[in-house]
PDB file of C-alpha atoms in Angstrom:
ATOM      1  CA  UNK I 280     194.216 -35.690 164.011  1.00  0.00           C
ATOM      2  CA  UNK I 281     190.159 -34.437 164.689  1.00  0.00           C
ATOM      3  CA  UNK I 282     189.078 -32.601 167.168  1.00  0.00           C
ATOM      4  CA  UNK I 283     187.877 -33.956 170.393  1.00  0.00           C
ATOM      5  CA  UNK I 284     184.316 -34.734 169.714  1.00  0.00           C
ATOM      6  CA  UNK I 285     181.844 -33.178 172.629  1.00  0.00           C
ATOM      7  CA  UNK I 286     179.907 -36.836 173.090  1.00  0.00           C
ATOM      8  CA  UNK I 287     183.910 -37.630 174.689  1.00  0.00           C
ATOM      9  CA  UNK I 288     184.064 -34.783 176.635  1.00  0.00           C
ATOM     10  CA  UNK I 289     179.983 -34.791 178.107  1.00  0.00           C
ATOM     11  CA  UNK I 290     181.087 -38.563 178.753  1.00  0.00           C
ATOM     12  CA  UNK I 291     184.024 -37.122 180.661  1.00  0.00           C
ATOM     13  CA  UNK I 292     182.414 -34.334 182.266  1.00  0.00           C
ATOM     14  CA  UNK I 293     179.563 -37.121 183.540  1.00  0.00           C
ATOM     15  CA  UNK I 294     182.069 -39.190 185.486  1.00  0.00           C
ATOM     16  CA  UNK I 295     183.472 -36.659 187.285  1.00  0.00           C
ATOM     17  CA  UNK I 296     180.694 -35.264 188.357  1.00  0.00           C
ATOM     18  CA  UNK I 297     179.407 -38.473 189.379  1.00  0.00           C
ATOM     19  CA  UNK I 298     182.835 -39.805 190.424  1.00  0.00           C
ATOM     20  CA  UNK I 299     181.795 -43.372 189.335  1.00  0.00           C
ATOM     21  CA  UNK I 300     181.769 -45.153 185.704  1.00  0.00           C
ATOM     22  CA  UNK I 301     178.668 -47.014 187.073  1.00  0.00           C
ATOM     23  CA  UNK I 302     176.554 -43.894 187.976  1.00  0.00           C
ATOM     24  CA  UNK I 303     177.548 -42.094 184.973  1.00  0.00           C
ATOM     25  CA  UNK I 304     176.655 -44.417 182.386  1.00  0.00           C
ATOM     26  CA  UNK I 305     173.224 -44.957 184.379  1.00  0.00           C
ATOM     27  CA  UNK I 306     173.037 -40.796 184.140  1.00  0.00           C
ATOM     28  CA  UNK I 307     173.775 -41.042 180.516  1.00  0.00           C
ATOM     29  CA  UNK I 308     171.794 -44.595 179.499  1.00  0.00           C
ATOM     30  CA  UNK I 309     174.954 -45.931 178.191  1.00  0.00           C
ATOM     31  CA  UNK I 310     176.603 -49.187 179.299  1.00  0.00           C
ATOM     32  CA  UNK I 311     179.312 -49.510 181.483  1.00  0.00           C
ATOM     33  CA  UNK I 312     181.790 -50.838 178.804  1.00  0.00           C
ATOM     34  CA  UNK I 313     181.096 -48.256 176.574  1.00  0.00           C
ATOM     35  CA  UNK I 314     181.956 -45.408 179.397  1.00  0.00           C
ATOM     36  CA  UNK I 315     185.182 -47.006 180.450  1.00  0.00           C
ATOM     37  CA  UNK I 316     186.228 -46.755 176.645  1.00  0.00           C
ATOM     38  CA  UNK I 317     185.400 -43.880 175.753  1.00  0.00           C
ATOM     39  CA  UNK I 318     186.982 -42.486 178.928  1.00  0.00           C
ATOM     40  CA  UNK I 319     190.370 -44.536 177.894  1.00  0.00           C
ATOM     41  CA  UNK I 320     190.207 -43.511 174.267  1.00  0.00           C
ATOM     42  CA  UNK I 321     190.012 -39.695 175.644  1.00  0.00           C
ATOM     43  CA  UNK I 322     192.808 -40.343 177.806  1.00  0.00           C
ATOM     44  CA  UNK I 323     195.187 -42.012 175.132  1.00  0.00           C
ATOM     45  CA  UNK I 324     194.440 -38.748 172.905  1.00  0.00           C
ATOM     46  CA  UNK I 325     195.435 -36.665 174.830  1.00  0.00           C
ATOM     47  CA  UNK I 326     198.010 -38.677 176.367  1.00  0.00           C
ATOM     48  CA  UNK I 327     197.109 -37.804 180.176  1.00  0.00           C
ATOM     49  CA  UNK I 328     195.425 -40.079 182.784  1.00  0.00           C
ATOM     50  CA  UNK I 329     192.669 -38.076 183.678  1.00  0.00           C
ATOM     51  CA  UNK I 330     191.210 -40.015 186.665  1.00  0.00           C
ATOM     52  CA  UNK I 331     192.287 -40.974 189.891  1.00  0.00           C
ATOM     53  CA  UNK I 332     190.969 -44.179 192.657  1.00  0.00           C
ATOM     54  CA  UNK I 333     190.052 -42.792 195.329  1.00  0.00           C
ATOM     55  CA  UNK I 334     188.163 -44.374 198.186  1.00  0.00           C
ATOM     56  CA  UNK I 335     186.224 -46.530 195.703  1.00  0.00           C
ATOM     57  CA  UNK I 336     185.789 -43.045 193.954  1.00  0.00           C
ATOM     58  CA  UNK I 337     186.809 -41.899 190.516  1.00  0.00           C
ATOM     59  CA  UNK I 338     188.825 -38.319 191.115  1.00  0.00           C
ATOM     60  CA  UNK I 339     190.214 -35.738 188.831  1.00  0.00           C
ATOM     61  CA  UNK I 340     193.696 -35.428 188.075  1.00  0.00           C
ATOM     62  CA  UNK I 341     195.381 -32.536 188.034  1.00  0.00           C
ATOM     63  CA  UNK I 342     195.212 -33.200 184.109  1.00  0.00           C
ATOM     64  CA  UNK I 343     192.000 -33.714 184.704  1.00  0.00           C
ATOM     65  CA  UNK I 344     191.185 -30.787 186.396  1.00  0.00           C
ATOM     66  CA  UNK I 345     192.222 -28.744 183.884  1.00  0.00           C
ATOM     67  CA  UNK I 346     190.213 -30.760 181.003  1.00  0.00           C
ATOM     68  CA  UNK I 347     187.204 -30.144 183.056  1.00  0.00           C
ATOM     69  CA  UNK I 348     187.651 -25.956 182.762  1.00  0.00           C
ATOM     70  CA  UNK I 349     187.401 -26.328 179.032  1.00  0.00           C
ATOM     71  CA  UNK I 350     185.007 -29.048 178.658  1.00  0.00           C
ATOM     72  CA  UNK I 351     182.664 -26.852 180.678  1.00  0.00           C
ATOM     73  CA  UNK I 352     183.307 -23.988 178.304  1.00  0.00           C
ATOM     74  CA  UNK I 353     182.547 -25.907 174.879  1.00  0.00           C
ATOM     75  CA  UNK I 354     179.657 -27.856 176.182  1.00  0.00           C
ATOM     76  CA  UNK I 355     178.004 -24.715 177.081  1.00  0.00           C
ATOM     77  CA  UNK I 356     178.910 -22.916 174.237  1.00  0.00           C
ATOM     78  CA  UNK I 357     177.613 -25.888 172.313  1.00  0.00           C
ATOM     79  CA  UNK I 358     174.438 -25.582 173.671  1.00  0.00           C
ATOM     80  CA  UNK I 359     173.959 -22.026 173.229  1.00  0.00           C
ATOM     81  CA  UNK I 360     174.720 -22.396 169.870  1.00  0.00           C
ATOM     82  CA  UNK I 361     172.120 -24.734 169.357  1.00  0.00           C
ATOM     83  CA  UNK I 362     169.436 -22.515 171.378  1.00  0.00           C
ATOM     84  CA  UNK I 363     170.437 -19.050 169.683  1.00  0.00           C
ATOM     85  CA  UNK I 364     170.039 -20.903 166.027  1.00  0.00           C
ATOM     86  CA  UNK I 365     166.714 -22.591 166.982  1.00  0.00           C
ATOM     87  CA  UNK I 366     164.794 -19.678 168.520  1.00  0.00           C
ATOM     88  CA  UNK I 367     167.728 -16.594 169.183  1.00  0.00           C
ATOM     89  CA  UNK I 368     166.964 -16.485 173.381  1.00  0.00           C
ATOM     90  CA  UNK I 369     169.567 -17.996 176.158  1.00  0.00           C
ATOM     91  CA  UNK I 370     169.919 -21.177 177.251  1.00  0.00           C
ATOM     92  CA  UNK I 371     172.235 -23.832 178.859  1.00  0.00           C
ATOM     93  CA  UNK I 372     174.507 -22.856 181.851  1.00  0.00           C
ATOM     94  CA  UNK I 373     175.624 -18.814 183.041  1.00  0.00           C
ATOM     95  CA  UNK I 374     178.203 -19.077 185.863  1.00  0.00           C
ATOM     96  CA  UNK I 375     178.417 -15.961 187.132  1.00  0.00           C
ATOM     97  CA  UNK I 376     180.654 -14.737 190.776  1.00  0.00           C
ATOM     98  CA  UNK I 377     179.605 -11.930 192.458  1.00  0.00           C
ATOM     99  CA  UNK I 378     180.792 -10.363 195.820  1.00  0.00           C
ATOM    100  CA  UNK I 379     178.636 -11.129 199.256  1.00  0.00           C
ATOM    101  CA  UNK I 380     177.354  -7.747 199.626  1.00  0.00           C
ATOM    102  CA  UNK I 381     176.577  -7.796 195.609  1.00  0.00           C
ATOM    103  CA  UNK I 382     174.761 -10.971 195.643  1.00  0.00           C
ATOM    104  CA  UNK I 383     173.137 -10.179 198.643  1.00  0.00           C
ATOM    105  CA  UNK I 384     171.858  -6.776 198.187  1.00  0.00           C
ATOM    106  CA  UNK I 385     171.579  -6.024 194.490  1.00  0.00           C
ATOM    107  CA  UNK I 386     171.373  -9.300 192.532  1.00  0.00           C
ATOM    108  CA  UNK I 387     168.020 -11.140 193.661  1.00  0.00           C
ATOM    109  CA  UNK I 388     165.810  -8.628 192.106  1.00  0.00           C
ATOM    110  CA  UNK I 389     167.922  -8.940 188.851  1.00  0.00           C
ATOM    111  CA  UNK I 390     168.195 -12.604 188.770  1.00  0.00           C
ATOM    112  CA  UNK I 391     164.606 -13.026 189.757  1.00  0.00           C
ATOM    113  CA  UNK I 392     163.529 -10.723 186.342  1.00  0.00           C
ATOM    114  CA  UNK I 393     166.148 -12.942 184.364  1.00  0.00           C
ATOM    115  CA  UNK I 394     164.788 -16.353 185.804  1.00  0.00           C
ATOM    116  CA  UNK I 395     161.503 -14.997 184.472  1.00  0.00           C
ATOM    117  CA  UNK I 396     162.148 -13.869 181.233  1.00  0.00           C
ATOM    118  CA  UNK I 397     164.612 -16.851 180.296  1.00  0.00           C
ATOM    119  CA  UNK I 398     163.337 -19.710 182.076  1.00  0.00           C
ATOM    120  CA  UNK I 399     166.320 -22.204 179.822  1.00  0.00           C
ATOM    121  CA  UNK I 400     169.230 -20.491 181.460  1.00  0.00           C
ATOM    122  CA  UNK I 401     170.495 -22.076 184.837  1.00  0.00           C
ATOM    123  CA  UNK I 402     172.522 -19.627 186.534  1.00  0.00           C
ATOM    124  CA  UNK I 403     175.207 -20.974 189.231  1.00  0.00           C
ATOM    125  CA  UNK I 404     176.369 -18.315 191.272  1.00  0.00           C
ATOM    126  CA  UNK I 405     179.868 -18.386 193.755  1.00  0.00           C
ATOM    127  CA  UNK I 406     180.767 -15.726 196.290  1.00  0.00           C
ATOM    128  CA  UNK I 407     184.044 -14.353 196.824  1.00  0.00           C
ATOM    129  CA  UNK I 408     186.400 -11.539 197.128  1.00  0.00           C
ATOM    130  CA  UNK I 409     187.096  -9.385 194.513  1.00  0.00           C
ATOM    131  CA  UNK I 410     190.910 -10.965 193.908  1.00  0.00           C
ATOM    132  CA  UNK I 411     189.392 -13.943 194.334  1.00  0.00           C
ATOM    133  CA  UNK I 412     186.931 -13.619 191.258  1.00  0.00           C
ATOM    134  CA  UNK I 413     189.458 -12.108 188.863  1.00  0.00           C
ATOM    135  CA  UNK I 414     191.197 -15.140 188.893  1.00  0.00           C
ATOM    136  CA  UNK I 415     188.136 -17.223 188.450  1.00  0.00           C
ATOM    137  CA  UNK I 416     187.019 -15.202 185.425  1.00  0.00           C
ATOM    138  CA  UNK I 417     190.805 -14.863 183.843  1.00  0.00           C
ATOM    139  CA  UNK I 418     190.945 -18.661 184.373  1.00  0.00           C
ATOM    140  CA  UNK I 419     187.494 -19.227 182.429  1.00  0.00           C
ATOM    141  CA  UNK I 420     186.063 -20.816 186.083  1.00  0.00           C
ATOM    142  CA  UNK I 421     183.115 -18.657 185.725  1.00  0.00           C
ATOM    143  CA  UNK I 422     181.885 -16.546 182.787  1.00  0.00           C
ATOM    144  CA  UNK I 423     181.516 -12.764 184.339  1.00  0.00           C
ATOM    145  CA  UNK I 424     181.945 -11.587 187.869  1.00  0.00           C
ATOM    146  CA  UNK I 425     180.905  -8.724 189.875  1.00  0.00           C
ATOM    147  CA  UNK I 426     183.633  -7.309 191.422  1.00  0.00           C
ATOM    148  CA  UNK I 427     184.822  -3.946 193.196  1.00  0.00           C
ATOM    149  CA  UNK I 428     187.182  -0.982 192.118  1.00  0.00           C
ATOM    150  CA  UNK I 429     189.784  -1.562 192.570  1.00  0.00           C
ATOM    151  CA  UNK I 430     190.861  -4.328 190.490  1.00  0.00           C
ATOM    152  CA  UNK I 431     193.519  -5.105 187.987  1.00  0.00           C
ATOM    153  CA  UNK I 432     191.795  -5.698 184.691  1.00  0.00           C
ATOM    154  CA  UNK I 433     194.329  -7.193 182.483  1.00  0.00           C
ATOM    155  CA  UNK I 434     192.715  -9.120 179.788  1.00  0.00           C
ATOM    156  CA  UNK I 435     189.421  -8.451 181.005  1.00  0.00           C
ATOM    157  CA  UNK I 436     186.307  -6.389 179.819  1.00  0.00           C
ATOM    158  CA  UNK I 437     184.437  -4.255 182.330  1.00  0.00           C
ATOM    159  CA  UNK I 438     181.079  -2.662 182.662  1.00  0.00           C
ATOM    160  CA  UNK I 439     180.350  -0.462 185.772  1.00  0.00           C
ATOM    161  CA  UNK I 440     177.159  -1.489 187.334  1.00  0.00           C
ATOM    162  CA  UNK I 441     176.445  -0.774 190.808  1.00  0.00           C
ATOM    163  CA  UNK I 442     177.692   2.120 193.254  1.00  0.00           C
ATOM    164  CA  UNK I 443     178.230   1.550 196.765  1.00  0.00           C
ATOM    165  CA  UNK I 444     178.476   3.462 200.037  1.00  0.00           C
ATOM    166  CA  UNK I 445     181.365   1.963 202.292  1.00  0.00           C
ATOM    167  CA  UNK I 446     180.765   3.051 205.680  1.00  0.00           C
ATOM    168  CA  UNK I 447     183.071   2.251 209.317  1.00  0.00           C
ATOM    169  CA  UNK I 448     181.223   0.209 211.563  1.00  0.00           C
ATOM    170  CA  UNK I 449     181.789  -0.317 215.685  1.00  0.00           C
ATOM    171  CA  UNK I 450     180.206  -1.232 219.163  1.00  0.00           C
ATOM    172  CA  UNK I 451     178.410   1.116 220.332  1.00  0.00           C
ATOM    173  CA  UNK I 452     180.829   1.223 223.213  1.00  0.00           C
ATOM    174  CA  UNK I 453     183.440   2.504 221.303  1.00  0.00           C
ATOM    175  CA  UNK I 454     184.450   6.386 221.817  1.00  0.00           C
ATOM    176  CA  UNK I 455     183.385   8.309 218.816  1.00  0.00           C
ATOM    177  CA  UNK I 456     185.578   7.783 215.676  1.00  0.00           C
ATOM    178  CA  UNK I 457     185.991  11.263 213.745  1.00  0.00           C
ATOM    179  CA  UNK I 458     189.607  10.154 212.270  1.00  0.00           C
ATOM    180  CA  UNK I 459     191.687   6.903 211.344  1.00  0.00           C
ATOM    181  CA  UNK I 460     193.668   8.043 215.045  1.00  0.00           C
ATOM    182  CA  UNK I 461     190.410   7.284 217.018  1.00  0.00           C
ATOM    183  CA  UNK I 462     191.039   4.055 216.356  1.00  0.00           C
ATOM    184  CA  UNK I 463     194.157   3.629 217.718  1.00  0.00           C
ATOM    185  CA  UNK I 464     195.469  -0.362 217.471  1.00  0.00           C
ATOM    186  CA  UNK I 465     191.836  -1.531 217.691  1.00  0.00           C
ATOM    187  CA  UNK I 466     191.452  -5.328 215.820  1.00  0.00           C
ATOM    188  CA  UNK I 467     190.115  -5.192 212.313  1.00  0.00           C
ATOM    189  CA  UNK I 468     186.914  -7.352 211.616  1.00  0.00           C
ATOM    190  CA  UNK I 469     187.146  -7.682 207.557  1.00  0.00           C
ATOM    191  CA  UNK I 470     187.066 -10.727 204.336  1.00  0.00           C
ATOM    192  CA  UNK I 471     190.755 -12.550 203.845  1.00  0.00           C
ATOM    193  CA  UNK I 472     193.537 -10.707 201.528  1.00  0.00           C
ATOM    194  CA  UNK I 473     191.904 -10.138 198.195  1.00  0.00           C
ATOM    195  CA  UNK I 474     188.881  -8.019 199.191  1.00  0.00           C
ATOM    196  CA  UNK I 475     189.023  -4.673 197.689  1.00  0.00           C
ATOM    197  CA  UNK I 476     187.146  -2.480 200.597  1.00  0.00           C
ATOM    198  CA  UNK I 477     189.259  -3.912 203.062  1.00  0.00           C
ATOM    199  CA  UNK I 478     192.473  -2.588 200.860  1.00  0.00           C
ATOM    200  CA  UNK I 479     190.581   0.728 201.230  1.00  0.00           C
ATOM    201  CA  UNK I 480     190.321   0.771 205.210  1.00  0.00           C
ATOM    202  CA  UNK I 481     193.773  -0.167 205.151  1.00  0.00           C
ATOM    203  CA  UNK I 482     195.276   2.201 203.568  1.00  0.00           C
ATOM    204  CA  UNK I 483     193.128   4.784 204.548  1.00  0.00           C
ATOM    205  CA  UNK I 484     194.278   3.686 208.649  1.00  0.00           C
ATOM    206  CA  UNK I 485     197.982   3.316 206.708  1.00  0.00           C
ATOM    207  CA  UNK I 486     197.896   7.142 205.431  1.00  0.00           C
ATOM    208  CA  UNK I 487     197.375   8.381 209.366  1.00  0.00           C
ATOM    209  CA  UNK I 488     200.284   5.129 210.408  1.00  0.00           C
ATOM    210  CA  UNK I 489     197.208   3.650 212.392  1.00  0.00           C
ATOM    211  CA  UNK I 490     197.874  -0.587 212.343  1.00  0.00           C
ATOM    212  CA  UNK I 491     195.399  -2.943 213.685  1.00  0.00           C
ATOM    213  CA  UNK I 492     196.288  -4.978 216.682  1.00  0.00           C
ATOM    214  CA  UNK I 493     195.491  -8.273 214.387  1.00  0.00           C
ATOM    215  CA  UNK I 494     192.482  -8.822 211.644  1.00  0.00           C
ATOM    216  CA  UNK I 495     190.033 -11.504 212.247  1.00  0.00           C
ATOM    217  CA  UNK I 496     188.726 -13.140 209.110  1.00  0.00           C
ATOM    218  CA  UNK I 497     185.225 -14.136 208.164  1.00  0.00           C
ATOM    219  CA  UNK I 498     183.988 -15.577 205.156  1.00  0.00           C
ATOM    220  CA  UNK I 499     180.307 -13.304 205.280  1.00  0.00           C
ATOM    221  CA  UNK I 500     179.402  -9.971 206.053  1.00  0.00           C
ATOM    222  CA  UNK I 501     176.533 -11.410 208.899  1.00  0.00           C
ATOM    223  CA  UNK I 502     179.744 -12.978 210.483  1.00  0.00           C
ATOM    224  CA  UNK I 503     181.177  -9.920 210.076  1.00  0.00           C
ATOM    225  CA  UNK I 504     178.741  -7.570 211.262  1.00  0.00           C
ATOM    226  CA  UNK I 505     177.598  -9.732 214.497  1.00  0.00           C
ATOM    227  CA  UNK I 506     181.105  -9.599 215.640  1.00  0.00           C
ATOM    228  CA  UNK I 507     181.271  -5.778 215.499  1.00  0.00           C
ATOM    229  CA  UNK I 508     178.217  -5.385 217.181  1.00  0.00           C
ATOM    230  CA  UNK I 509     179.556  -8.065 219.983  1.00  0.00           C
ATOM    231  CA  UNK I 510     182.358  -5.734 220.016  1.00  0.00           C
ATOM    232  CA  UNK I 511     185.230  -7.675 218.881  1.00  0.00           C
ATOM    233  CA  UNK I 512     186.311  -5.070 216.884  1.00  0.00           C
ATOM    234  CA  UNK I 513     185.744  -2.307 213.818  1.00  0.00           C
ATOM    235  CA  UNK I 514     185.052  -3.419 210.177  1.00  0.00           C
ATOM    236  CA  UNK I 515     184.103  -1.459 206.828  1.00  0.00           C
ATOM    237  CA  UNK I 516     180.595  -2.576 205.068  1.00  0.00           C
ATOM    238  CA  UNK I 517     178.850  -1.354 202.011  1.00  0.00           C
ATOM    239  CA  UNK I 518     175.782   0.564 203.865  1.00  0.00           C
ATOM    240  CA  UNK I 519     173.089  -1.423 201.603  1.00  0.00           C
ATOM    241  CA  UNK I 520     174.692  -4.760 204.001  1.00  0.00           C
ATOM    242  CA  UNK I 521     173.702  -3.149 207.033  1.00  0.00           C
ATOM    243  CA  UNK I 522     170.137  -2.333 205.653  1.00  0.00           C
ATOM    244  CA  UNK I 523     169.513  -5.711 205.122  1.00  0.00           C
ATOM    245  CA  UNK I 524     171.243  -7.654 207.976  1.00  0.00           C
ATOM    246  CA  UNK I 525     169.536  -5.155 210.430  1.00  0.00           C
ATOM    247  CA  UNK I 526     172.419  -4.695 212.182  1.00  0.00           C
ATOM    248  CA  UNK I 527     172.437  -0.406 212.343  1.00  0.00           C
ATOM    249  CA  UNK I 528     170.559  -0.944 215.803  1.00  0.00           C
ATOM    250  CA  UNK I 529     173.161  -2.861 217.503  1.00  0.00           C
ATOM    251  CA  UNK I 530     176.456  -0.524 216.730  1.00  0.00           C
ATOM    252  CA  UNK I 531     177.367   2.636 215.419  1.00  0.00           C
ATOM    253  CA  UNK I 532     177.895   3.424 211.332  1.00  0.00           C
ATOM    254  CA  UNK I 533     180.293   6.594 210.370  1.00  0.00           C
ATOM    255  CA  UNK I 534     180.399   7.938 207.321  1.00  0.00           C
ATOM    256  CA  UNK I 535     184.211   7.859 205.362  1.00  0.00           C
ATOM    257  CA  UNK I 536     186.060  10.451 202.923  1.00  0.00           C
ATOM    258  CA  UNK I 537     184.254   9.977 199.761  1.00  0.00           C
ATOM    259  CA  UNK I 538     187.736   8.699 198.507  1.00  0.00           C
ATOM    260  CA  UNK I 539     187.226   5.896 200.269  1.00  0.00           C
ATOM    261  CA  UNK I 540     183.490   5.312 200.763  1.00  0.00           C
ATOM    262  CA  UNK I 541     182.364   5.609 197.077  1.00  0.00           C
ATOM    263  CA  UNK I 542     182.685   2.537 195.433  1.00  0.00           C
ATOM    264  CA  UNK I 543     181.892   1.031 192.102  1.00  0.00           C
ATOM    265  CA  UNK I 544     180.732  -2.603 191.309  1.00  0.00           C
ATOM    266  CA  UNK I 545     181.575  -3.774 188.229  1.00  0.00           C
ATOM    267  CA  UNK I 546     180.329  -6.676 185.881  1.00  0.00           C
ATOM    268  CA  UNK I 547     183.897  -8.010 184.298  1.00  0.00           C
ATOM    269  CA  UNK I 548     184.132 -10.752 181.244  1.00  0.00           C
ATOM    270  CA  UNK I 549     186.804 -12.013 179.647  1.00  0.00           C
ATOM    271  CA  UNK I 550     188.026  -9.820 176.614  1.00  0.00           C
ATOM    272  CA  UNK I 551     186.402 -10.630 173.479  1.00  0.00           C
ATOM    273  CA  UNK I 552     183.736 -13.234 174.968  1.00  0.00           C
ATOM    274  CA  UNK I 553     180.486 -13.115 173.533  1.00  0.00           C
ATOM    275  CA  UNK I 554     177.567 -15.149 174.926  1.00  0.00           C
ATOM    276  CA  UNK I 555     173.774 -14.388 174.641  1.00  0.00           C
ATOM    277  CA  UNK I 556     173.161 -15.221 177.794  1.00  0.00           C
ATOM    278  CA  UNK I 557     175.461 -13.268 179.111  1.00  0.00           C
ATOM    279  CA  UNK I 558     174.853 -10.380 177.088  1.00  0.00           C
ATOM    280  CA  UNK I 559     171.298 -10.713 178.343  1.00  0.00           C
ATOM    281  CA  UNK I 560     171.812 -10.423 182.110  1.00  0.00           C
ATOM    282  CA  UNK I 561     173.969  -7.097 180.973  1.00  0.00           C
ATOM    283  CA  UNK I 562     170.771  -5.929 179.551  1.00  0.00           C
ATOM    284  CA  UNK I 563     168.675  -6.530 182.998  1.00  0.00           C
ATOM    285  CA  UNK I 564     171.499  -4.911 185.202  1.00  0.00           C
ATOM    286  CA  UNK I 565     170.989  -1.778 182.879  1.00  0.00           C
ATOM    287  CA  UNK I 566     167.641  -1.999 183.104  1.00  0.00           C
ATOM    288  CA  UNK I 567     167.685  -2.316 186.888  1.00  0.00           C
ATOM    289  CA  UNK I 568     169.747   0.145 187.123  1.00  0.00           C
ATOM    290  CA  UNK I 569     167.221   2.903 185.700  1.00  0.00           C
ATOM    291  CA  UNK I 570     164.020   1.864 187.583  1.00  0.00           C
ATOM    292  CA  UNK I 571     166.437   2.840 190.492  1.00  0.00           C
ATOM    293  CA  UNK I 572     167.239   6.194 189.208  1.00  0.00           C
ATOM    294  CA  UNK I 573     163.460   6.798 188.261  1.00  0.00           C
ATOM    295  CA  UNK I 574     162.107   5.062 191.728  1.00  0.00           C
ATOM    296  CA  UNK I 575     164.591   7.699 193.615  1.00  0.00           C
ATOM    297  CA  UNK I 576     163.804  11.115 191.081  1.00  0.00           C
ATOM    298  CA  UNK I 577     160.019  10.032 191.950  1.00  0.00           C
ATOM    299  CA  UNK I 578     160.957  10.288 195.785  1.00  0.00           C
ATOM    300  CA  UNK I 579     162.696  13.427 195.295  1.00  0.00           C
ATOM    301  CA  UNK I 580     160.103  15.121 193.531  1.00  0.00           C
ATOM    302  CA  UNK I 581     157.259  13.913 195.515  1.00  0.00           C
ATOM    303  CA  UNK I 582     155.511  16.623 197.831  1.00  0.00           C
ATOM    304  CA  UNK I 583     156.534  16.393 201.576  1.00  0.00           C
TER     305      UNK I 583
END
């Protein structure tokens, strides 16, 4: 028995992205007929049904689901192969996570420089929480992730990147906070389960036996932020967040023991994976990293 040939699987990949045999062979200039068989041959092969009616829709399987993960991976794969043979620079499809805060504050710069320099790469970028990213790069959903300390790395390769400043965040009518005890049973503003600097506030409030009254749950750090300042409750941000949501004006920032406010961002692959395009945005992320360091020794060295 062959391999499965990657005509099969871009077939495959077409109609479930376009969740109709009619759109997808009009996507691919194919007709209809020779969709549907192709579609059935892949499915006898492999011995799985791979689509399900739905609504006068085509829908994955569960089989199907899982196809989709790999075909993803050896379509792209196939095409950087073809670019890195024909002229050695990127090309095809980077799916990359990245935390809120990271994609917010540090990536645009980064990606803008990359967009620029390799105009053939598309980058697709999700948000998450650091758990939640881990699993998507272990489960080949996306190809690297930036993600917080800490994290279990099991089967993963890591490259630290980015540091952070974590700082505690109220309304400005709240008393002064000088210890986890000034915040008595106060509710807790912070991502879902999963997000690394929330672990931190928690077990930093845990050490002194402080427990929220309840934590509200927000899927961004504006979210987040607005309903501190409304005074809903406390929450713990990188600082760079606050910078650019504007949001010191309208509540009150205090710093945290450097165990918990110093935080590292890391860039995290699966072990072993080599890509070009990949190993290029690597490259940019160093390189961003030391126009920072020079921008801030300039500052500190120039008069005052």
């Amino acid at each position: 028995m062959g391999n499965i040939d990657l005509t099969a699987l871009e077939i495959f990949k077409t109609v479930a992205e376009q969740g109709s045999i009619t759109k997808a062979a009009a996507r691919l200039h194919r007709v209809q007929s020779n969709v549907t068989t192709r579609v059935k041959q892949l499915e006898e092969r492999l011995g799985a049904q791979l689509f399900l009616r739905q609504h006068r829709r085509l829908v994955l399987s569960p089989q199907g689901k899982r196809l989709l993960a790999y075909a993803d991976r050896l379509l792209h794969l196939s095409s950087e192969a073809e670019a890195a043979l024909r002229n050695g620079t990127p090309a095809g499809t980077l799916q990359i996570g990245a935390l809120e805060s990271t994609a917010a504050t540090r990536l645009p710069p980064v990606l803008s420089r990359y967009h620029r320099a390799y105009p053939d790469v598309r980058i697709e970028l999700v948000t998450g929480t650091t758990g939640a990213l881990v699993t998507r790069v272990m489960n080949r959903e996306v190809e690297a992730a930036f993600v917080a300390e800490p994290f279990t790395a099991n089967d993963l390769e890591a490259e630290p990147v980015f540091s952070e400043e974590l700082v505690l965040i109220a309304p400005k009518s709240f008393p002064k906070i000088k210890t986890p005890k000034d915040i008595g049973h106060t509710t807790l503003i912070a991502f879902a389960t999963g997000c690394s600097y929330r672990r931190r506030l928690e077990a930093w409030l845990g050490g002194a036996q402080v427990v929220p009254e309840r934590v509200m749950e927000f899927g961004s750090y504006h979210a987040i932020v607005a309903c501190v300042a409304a005074g809903a409750g406390i929450a713990i941000v990188p600082r760079s967040v606050l910078r650019v949501s504007r949001g010191e004006r309208h509540l009150t920032a205090y710093p945290l023991p450097a165990a918990v406010a110093k935080a590292r961002t890391c860039l995290v692959w699966p072990r072993g994976h080599q890509s070009i395009a990949l190993e290029a945005l690597r490259v940019e992320v160093r390189r961003t990293k030391q126009q920072v360091a020079v921008g801030r020794l300039n500052s500190a060295q120039a008069p005052r």
